[in-house]
mmCIF file of N, CA and C in Angstrom:
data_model
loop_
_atom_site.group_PDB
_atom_site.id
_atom_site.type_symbol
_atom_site.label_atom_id
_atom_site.label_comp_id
_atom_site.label_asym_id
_atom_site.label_seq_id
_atom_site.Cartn_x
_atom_site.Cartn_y
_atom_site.Cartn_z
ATOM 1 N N UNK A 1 0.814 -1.194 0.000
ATOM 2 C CA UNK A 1 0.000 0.000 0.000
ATOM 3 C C UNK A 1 0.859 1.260 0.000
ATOM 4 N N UNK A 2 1.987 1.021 1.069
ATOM 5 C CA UNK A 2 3.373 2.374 0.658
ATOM 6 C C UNK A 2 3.466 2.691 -0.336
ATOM 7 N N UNK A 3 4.038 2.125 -1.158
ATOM 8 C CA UNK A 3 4.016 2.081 -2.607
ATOM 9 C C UNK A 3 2.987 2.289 -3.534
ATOM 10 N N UNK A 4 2.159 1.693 -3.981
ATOM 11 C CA UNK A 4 1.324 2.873 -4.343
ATOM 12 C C UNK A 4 0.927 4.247 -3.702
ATOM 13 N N UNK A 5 1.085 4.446 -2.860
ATOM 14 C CA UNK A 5 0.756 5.658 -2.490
ATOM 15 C C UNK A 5 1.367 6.798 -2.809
ATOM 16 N N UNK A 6 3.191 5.722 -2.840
ATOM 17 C CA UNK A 6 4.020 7.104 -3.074
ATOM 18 C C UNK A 6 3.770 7.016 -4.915
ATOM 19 N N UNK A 7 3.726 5.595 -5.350
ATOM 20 C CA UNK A 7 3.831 5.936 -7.011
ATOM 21 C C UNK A 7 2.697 6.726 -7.624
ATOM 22 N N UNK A 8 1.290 7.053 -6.614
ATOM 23 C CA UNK A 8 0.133 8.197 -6.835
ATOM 24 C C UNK A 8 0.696 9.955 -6.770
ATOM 25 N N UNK A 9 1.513 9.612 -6.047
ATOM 26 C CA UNK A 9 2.178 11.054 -5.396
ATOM 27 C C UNK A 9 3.215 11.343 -6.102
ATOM 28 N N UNK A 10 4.325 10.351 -7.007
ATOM 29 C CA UNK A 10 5.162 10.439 -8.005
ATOM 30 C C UNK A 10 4.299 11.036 -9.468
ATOM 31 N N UNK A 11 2.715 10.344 -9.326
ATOM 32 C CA UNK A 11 1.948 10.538 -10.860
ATOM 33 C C UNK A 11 1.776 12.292 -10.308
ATOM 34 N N UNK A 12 1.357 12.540 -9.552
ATOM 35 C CA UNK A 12 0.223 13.517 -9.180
ATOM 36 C C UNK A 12 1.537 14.757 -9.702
ATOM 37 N N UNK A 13 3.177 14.268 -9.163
ATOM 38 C CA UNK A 13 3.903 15.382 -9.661
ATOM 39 C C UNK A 13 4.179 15.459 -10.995
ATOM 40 N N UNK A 14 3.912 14.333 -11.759
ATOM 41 C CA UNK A 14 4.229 14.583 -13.151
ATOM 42 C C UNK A 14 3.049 14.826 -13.782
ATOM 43 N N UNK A 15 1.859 14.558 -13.546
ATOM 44 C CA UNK A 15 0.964 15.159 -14.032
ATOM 45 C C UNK A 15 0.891 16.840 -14.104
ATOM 46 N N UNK A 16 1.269 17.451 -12.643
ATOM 47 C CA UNK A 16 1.258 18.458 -12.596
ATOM 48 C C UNK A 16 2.816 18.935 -13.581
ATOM 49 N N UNK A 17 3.560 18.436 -13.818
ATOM 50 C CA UNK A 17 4.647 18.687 -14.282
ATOM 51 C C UNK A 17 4.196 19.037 -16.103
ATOM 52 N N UNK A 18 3.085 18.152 -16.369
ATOM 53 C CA UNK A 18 2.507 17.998 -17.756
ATOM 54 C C UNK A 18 1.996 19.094 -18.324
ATOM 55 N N UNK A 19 1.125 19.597 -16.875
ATOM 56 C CA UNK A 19 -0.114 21.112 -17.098
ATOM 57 C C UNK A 19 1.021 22.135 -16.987
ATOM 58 N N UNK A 20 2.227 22.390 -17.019
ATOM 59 C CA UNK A 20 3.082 23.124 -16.701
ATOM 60 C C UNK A 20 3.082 23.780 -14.985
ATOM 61 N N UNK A 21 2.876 23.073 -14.168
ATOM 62 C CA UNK A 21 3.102 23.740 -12.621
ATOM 63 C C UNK A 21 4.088 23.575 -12.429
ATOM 64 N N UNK A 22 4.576 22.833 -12.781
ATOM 65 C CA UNK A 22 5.936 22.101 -12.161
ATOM 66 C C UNK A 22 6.923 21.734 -12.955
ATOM 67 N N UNK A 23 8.017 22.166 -12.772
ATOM 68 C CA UNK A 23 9.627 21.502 -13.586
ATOM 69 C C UNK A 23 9.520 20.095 -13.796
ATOM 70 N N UNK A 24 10.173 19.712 -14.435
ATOM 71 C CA UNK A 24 10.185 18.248 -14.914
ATOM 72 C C UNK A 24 9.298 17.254 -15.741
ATOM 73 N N UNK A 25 9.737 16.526 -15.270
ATOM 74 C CA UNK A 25 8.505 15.264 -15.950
ATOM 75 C C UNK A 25 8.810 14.519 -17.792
ATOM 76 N N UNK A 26 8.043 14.284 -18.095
ATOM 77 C CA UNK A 26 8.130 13.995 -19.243
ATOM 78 C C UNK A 26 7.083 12.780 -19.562
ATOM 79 N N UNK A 27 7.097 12.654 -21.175
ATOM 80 C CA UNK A 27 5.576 11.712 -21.258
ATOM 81 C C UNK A 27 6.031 10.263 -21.105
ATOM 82 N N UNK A 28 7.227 10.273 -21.263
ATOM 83 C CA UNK A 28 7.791 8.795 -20.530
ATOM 84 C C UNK A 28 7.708 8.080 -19.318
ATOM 85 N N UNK A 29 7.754 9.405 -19.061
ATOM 86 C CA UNK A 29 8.097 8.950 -16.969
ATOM 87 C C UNK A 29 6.419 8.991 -16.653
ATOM 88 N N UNK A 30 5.304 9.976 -17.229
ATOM 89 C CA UNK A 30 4.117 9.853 -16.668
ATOM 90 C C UNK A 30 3.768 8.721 -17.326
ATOM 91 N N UNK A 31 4.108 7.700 -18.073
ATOM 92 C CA UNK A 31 3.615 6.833 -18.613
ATOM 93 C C UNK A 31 4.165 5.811 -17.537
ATOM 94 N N UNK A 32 4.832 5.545 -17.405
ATOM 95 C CA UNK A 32 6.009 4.825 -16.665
ATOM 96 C C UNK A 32 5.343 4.724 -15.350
ATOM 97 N N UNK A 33 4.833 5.911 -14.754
ATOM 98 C CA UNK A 33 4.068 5.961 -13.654
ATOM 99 C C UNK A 33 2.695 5.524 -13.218
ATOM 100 N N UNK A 34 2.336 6.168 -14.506
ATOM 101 C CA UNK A 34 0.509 4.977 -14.854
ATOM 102 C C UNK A 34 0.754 3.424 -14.577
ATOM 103 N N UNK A 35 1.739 2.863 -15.196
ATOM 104 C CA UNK A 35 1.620 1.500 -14.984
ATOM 105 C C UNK A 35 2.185 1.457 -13.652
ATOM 106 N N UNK A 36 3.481 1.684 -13.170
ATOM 107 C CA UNK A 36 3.584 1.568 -11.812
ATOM 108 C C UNK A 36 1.896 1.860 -10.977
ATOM 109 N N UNK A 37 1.292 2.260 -11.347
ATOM 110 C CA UNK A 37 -0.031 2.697 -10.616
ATOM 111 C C UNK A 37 -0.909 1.371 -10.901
ATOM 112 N N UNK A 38 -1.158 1.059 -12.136
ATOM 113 C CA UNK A 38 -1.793 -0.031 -12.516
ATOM 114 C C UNK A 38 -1.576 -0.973 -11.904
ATOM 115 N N UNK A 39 -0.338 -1.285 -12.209
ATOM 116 C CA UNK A 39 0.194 -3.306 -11.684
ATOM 117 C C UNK A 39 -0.476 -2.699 -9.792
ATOM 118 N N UNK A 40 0.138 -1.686 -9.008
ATOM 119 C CA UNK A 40 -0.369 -1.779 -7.637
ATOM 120 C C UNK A 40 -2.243 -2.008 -7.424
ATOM 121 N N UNK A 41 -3.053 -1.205 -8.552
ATOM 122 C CA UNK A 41 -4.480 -1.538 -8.381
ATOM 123 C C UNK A 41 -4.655 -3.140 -8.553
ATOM 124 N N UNK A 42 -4.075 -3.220 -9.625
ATOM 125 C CA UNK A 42 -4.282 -4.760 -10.331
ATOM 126 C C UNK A 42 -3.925 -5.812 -8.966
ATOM 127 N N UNK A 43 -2.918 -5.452 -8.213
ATOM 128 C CA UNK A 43 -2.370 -6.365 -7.048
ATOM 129 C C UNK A 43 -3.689 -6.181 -5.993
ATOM 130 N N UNK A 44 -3.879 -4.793 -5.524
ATOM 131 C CA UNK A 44 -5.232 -4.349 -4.543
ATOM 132 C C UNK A 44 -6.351 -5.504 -5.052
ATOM 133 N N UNK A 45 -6.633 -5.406 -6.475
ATOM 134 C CA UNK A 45 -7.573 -5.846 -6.637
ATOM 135 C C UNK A 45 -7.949 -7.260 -6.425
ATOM 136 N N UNK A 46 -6.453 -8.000 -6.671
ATOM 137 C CA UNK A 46 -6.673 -9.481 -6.236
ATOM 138 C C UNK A 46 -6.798 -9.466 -5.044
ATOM 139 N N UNK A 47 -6.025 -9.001 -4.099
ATOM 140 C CA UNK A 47 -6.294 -9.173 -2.581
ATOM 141 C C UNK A 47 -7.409 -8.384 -1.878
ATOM 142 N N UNK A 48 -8.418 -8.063 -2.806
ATOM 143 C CA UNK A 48 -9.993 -7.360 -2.454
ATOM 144 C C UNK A 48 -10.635 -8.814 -2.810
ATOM 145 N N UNK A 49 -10.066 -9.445 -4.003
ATOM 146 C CA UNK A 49 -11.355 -10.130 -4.009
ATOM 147 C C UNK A 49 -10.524 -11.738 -3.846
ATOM 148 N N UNK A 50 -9.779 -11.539 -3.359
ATOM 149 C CA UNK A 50 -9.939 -12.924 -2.352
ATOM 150 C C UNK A 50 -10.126 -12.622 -0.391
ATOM 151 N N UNK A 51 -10.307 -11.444 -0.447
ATOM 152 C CA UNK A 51 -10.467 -11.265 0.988
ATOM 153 C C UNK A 51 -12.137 -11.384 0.814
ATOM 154 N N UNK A 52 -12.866 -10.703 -0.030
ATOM 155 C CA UNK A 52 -14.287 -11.160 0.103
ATOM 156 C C UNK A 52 -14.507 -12.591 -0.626
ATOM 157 N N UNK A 53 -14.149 -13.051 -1.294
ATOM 158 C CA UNK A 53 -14.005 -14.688 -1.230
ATOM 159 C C UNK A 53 -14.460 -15.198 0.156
ATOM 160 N N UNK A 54 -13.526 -15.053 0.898
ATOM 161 C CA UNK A 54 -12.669 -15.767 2.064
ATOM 162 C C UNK A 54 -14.182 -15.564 3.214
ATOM 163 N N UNK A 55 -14.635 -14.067 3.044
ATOM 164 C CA UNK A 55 -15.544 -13.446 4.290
ATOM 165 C C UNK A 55 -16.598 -13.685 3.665
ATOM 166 N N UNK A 56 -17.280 -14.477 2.186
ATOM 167 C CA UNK A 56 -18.229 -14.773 1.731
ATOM 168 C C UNK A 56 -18.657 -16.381 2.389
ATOM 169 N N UNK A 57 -17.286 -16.978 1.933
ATOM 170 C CA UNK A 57 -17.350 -18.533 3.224
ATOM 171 C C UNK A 57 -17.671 -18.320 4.353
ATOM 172 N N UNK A 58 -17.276 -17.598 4.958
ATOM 173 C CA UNK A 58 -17.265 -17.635 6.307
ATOM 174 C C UNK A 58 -18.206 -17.353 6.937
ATOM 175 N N UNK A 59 -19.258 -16.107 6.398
ATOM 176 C CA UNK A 59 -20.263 -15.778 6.703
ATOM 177 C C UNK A 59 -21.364 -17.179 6.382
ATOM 178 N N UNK A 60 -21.320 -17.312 4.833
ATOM 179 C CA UNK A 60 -21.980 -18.463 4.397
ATOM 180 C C UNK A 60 -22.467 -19.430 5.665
ATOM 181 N N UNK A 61 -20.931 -20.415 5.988
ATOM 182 C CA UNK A 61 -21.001 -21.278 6.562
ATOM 183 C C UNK A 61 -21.597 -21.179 7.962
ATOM 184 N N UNK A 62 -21.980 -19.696 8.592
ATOM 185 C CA UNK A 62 -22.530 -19.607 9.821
ATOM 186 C C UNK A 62 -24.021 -19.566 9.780
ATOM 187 N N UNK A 63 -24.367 -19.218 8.256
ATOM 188 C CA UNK A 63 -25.949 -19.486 8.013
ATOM 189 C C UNK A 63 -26.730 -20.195 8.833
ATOM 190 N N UNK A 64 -28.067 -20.913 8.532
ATOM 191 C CA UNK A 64 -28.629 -21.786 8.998
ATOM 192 C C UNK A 64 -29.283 -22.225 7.625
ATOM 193 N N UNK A 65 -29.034 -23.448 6.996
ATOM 194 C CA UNK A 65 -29.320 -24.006 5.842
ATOM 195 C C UNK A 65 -30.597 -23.608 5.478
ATOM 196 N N UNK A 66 -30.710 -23.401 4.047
ATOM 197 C CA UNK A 66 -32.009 -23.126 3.359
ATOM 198 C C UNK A 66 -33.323 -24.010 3.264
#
């Protein structure tokens, strides 16, 4: 989660670097940064949906059968 956070905060300066606020950047590096951003959602996203997997059993199994 560190990590993405800081690679949101790396985009957020090159974005702003894009609109001209800010020195630097380039369309390489904001590209470069999108995916660093991606692969971290793409990772979130598996471990969202095997954590509700996991709390879908669990709840399930405390049911009282249909």
């Amino acid at each position: 989660m560190l990590g993405f956070v800081g690679d949101v905060g790396d985009l957020a300066k090159l974005v702003m670097a894009e609109d001209g606020a800010r020195p630097g950047g380039g369309r390489e590096a904001l590209e470069h940064e999108l995916a660093d951003c991606l692969w971290s959602v793409l990772i979130l996203d598996h471990a969202f949906r095997r954590t509700m997997d996991e709390l879908d059993s669990s709840i399930s199994a405390q049911l009282p059968p249909k």
